[in-house]
PDB file of C-alpha atoms in Angstrom:
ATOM      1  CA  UNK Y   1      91.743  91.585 118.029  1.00 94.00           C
ATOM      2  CA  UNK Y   2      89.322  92.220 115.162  1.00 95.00           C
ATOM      3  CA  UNK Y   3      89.181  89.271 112.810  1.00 96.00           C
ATOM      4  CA  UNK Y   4      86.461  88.680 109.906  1.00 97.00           C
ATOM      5  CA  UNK Y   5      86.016  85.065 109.165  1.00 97.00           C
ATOM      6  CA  UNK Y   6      84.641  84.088 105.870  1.00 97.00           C
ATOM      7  CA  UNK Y   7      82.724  80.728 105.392  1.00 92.00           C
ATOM      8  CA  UNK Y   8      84.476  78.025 103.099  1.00 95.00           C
ATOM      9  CA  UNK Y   9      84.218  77.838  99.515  1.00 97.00           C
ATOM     10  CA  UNK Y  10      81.150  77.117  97.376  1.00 97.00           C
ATOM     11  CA  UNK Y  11      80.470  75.425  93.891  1.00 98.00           C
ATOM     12  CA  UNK Y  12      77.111  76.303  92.346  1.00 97.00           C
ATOM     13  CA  UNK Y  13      75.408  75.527  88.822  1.00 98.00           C
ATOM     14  CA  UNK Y  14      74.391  78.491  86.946  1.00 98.00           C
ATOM     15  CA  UNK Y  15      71.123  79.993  87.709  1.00 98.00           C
ATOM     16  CA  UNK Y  16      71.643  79.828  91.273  1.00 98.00           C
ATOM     17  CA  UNK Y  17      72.298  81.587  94.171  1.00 98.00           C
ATOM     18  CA  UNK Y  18      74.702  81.466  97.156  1.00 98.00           C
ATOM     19  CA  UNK Y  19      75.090  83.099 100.585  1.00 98.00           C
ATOM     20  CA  UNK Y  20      78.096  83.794 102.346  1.00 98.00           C
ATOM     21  CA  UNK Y  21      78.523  84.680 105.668  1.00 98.00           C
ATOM     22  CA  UNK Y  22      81.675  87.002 107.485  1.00 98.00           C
ATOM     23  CA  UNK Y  23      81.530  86.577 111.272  1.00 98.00           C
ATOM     24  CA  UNK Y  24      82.629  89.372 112.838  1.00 98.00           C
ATOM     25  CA  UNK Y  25      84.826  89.022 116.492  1.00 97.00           C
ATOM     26  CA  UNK Y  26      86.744  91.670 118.292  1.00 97.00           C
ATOM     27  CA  UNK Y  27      83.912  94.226 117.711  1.00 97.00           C
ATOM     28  CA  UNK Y  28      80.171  94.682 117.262  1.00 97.00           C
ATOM     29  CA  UNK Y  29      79.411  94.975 113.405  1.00 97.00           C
ATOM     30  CA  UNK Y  30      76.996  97.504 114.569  1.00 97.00           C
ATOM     31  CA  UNK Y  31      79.355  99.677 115.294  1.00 97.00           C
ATOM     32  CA  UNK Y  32      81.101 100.120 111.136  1.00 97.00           C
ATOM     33  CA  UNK Y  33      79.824  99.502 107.808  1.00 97.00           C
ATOM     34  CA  UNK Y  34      80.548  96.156 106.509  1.00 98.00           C
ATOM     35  CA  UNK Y  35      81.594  96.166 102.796  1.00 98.00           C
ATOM     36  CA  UNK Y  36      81.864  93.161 100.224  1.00 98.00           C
ATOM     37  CA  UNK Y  37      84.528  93.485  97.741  1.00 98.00           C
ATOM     38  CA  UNK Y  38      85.099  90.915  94.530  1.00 97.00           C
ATOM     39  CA  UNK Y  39      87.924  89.959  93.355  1.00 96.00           C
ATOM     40  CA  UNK Y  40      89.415  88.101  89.855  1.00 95.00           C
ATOM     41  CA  UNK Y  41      92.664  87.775  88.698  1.00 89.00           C
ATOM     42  CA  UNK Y  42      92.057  89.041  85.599  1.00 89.00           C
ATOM     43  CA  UNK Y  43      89.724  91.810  86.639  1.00 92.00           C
ATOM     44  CA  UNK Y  44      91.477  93.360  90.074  1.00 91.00           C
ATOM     45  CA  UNK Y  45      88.930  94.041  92.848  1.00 94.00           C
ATOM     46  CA  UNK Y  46      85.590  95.177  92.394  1.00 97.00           C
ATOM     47  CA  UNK Y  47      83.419  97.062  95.341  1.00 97.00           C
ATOM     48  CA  UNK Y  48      80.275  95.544  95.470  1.00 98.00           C
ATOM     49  CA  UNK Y  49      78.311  97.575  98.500  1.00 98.00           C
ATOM     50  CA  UNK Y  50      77.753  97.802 101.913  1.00 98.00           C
ATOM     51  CA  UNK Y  51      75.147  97.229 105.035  1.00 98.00           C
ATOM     52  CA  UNK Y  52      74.822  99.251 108.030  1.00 98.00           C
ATOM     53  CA  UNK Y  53      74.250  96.419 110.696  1.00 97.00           C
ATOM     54  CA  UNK Y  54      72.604  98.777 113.014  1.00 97.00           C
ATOM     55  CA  UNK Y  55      69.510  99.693 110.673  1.00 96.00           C
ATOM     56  CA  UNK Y  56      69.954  97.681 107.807  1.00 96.00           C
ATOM     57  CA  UNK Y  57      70.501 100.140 105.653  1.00 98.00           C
ATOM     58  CA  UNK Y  58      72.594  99.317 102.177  1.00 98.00           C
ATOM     59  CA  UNK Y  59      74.090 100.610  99.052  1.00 98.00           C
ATOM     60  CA  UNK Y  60      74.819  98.955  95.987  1.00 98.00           C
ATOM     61  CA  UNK Y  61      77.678  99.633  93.155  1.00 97.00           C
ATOM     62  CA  UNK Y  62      75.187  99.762  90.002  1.00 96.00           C
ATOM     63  CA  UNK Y  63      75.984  96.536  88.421  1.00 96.00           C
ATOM     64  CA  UNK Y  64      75.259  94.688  91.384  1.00 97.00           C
ATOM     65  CA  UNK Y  65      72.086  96.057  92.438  1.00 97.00           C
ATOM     66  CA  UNK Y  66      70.349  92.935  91.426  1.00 96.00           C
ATOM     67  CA  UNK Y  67      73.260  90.408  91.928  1.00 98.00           C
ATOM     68  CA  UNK Y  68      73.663  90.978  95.195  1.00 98.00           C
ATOM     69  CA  UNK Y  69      71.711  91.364  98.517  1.00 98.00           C
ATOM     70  CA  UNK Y  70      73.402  92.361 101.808  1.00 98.00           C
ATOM     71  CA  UNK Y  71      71.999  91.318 105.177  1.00 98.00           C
ATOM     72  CA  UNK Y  72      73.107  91.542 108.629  1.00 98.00           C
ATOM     73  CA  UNK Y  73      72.448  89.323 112.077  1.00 98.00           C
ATOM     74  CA  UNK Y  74      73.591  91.277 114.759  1.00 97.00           C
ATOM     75  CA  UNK Y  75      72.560  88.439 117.599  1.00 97.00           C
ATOM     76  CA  UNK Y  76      75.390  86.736 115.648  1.00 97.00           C
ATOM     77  CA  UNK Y  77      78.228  89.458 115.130  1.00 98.00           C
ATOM     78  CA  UNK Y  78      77.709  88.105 111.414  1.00 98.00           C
ATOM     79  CA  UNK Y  79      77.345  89.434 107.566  1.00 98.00           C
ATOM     80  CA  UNK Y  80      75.898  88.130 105.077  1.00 98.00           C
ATOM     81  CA  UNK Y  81      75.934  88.416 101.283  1.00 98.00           C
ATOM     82  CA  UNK Y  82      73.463  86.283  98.858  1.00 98.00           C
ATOM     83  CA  UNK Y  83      74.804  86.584  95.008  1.00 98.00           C
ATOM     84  CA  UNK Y  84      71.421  85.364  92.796  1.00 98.00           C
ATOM     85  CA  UNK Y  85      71.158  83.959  89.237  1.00 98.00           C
ATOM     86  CA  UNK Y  86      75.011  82.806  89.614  1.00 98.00           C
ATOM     87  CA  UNK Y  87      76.863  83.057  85.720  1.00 98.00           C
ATOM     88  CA  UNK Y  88      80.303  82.141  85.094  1.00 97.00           C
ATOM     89  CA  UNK Y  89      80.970  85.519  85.673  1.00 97.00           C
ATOM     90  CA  UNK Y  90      80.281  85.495  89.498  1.00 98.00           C
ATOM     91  CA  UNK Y  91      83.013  82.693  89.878  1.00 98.00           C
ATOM     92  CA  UNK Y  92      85.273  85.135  91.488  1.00 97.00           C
ATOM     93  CA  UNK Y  93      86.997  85.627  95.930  1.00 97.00           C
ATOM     94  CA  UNK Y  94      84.473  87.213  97.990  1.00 98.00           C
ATOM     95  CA  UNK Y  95      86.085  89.448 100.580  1.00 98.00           C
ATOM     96  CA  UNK Y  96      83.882  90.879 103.767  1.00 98.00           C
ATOM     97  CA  UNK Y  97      86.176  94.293 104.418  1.00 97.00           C
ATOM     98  CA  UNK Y  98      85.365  96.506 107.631  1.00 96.00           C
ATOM     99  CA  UNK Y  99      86.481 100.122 107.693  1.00 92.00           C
ATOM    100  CA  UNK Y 100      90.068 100.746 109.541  1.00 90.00           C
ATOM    101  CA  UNK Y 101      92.018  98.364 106.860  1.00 91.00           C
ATOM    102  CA  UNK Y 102      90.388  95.229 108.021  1.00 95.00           C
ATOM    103  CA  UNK Y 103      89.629  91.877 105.716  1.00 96.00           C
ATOM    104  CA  UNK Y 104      88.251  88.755 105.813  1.00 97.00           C
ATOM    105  CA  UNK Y 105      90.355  86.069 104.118  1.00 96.00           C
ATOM    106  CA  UNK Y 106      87.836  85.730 100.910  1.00 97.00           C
ATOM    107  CA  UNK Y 107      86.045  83.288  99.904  1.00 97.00           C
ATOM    108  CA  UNK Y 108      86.234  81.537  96.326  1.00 97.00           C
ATOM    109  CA  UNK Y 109      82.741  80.708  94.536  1.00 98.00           C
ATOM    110  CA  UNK Y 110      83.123  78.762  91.813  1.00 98.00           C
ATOM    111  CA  UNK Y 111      79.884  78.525  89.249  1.00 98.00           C
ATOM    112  CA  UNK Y 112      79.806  75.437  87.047  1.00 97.00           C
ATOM    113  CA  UNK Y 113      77.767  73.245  85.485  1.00 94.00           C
TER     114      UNK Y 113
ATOM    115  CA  UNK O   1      82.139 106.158  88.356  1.00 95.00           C
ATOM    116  CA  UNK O   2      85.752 107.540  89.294  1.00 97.00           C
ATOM    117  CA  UNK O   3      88.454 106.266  86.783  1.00 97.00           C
ATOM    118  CA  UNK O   4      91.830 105.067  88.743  1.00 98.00           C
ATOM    119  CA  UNK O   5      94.584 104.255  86.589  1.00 97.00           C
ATOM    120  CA  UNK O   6      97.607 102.550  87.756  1.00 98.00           C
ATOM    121  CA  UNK O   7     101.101 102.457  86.077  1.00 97.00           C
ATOM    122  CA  UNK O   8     103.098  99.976  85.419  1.00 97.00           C
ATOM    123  CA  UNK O   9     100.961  97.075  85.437  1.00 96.00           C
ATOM    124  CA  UNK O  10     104.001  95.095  86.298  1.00 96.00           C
ATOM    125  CA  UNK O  11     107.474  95.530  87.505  1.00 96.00           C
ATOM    126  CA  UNK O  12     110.415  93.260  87.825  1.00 96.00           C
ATOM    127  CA  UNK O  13     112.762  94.721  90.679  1.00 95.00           C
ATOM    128  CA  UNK O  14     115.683  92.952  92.409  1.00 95.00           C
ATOM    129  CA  UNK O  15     115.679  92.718  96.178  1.00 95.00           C
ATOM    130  CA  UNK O  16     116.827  96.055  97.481  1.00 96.00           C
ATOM    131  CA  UNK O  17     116.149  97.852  94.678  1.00 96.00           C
ATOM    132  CA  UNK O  18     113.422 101.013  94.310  1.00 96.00           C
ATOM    133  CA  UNK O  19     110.224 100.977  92.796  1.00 97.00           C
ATOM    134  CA  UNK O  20     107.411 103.841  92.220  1.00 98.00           C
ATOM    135  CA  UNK O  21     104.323 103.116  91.470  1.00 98.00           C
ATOM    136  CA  UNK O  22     101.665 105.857  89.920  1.00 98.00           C
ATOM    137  CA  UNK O  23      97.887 106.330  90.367  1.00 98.00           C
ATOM    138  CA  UNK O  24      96.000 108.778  88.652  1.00 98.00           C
ATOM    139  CA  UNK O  25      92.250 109.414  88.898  1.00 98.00           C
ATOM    140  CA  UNK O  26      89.385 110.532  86.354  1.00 98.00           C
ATOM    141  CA  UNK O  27      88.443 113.177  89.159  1.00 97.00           C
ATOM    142  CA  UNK O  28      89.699 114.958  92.237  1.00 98.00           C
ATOM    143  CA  UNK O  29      89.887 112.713  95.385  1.00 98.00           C
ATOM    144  CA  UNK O  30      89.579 115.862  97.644  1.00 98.00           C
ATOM    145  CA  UNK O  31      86.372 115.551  99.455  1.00 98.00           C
ATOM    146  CA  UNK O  32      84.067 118.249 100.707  1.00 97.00           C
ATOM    147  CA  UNK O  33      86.312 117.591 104.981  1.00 97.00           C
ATOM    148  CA  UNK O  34      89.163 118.593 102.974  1.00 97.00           C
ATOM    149  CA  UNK O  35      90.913 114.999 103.345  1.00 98.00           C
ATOM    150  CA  UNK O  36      91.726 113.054 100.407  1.00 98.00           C
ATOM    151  CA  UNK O  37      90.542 109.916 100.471  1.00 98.00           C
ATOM    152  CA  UNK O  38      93.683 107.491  98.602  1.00 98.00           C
ATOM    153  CA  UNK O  39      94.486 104.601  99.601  1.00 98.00           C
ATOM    154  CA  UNK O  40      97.293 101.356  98.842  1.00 98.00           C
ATOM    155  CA  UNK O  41      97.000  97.779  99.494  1.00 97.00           C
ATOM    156  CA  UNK O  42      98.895  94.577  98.833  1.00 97.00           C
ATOM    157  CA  UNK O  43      97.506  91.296  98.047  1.00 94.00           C
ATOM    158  CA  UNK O  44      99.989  88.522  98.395  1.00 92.00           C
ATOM    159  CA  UNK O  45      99.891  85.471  96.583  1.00 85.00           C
ATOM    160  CA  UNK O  46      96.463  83.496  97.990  1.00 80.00           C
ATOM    161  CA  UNK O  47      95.502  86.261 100.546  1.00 89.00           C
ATOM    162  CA  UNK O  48      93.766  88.732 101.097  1.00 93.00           C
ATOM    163  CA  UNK O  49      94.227  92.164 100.332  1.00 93.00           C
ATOM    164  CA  UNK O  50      96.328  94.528 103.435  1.00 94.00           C
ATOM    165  CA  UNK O  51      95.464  98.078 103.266  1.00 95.00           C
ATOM    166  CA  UNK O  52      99.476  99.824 103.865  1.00 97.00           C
ATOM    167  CA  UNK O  53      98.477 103.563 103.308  1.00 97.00           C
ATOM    168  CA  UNK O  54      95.657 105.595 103.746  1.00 97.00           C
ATOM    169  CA  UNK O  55      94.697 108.452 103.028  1.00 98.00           C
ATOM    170  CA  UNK O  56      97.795 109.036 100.911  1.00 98.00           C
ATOM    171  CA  UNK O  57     100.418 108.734 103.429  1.00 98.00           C
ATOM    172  CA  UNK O  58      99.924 107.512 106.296  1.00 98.00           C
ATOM    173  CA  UNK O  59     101.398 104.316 107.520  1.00 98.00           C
ATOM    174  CA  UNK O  60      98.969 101.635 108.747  1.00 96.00           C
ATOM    175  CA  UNK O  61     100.389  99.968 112.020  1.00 94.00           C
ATOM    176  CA  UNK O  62     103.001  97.794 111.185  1.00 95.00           C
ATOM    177  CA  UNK O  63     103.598  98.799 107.847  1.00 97.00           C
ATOM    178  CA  UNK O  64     107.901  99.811 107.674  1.00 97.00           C
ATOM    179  CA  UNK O  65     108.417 102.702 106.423  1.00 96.00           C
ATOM    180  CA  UNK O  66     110.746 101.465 103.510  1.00 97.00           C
ATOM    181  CA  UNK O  67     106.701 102.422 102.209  1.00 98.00           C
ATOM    182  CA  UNK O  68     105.711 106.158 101.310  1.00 98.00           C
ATOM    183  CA  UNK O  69     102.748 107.407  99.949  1.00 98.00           C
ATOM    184  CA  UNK O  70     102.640 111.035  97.919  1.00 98.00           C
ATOM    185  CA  UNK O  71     100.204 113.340  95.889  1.00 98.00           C
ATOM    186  CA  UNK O  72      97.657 115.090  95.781  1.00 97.00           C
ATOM    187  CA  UNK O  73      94.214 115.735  93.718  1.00 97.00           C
ATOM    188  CA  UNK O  74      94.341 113.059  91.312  1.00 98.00           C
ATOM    189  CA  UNK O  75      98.047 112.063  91.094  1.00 98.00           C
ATOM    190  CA  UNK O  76      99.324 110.116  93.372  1.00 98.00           C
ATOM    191  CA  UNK O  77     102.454 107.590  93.798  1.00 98.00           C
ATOM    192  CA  UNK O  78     103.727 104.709  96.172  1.00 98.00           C
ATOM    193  CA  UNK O  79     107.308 104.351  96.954  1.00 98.00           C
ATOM    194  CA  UNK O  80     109.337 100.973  97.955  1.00 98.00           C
ATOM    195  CA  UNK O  81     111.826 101.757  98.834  1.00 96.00           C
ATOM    196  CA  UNK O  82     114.849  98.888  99.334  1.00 95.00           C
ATOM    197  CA  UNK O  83     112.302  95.811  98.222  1.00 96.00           C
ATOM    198  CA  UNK O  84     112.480  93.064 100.081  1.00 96.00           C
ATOM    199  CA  UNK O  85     110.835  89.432  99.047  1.00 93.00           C
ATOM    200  CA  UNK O  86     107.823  89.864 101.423  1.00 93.00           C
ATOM    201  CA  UNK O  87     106.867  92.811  99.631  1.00 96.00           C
ATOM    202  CA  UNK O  88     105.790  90.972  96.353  1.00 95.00           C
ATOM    203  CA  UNK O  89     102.429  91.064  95.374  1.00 96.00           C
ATOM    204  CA  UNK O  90      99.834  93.110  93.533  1.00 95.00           C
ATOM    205  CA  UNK O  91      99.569  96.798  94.725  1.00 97.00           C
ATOM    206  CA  UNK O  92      96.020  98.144  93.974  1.00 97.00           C
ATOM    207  CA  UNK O  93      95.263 102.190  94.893  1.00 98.00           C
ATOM    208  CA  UNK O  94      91.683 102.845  96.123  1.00 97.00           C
ATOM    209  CA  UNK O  95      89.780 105.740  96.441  1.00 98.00           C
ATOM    210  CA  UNK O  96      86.657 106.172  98.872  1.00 96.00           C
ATOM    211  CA  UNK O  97      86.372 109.896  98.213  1.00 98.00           C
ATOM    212  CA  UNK O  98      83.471 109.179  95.622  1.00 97.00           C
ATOM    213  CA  UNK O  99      80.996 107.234  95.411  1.00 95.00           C
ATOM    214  CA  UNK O 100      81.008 104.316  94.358  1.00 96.00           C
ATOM    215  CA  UNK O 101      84.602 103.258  96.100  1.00 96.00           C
ATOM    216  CA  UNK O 102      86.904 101.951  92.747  1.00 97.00           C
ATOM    217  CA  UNK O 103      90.258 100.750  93.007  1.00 97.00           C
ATOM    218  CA  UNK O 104      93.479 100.497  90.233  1.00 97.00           C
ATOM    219  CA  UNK O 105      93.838  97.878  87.699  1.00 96.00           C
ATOM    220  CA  UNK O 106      96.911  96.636  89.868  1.00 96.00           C
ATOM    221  CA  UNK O 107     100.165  96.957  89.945  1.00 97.00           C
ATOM    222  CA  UNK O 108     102.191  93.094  90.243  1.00 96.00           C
ATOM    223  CA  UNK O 109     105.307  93.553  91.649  1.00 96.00           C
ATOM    224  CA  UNK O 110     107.634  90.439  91.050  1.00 95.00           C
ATOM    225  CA  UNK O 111     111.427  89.444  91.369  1.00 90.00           C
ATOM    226  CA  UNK O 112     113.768  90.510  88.616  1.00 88.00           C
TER     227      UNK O 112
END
């Protein structure tokens, strides 16, 4: 059974960063994309990019080509996503989403001071 | 970026009642394999998003098929047909035809 399992949620002061990890089980992430969606009430869902975890090879959605930086551990069947110089706006669910319908169950970041 | 607007933003429906909801886009969602790339999820309160339709109408496993997906190009609608309580949620449309993937404003489907 595929499953995507998100780490737990994180609280960060502005100006930082974060990283968040979706462990893949069922499959090998090398086998499908791995895309990282973001999600706010207020704003619907966002698509934020996606890693090959076979080469390492990304793509970005424009306004998050330097939020966000997409990494892969294959050894660990695992995803990563760092978010950098955190605002209130980046407090926001962070979904890990494989192709074939396929989600992890988010993860809330909350930045505060 | 492709524009995907979703109407109503809300609707009230009693259980076992019939709701549409429409998705238009800014461009064509026919890509260059001829398939059109449309697709419908549901996020329940506190979860995560469940992708019911792809591809504009087919049925992801599981999904009943009180659910049906039409259209074509850049109109495109989601039938529920006899709602039941499960069913509530936001409905968001998607399209991966272009690049980058955007998805609908939402559509929050709540009891009447």
């Amino acid at each position: 059974e595929v499953q995507l399992q998100q780490s737990g949620p994180e609280l960060r002061r502005p100006g930082s960063s974060v990283k968040l990890s979706c462990k893949a089980s069922g499959y090998s992430i090398t086998d499908y994309l791995m895309h990282w969606v973001k999600h706010r009430p207020e704003h619907g869902l966002e698509w934020i990019g996606w890693i090959d975890p076979e080469d390492g090879e990304t793509k970005y959605a424009q306004k998050f080509q330097s939020k966000a930086t997409l990494t892969a551990d294959t050894s660990s069947n695992t995803a990563y996503m760092q978010l950098s110089s955190l605002t209130s706006e980046d407090t926001a669910t962070y979904f890990c989403a494989r192709p074939g319908g396929y989600w992890g169950q988010g993860v809330m970041v909350t930045v505060s001071s | 970026d492709v524009v995907m607007t979703q109407t109503p933003p809300s609707l009230s429906v009693a259980i076992g009642q019939s709701v549409s909801i429409s998705c238009k886009s800014s461009q064509s969602l026919v890509y260059s394999d001829g398939k059109t790339y449309l697709h419908w999820l549901l996020q329940s309160s506190g979860r995560s998003p469940k992708r019911l339709i792809y591809q504009v109408s087919n049925l992801d496993s599981g999904v009943p098929d009180r659910f049906s997906g039409t259209g074509s190009q850049k109109d495109f609608t989601l039938k529920i047909s006899r709602v039941e309580a499960k069913d509530l949620g936001v409905y968001y449309c998607a399209q991966t035809t272009h690049f980058p993937p955007t998805f609908g404003g939402g559509t929050k489907l709540e009891l009447k």
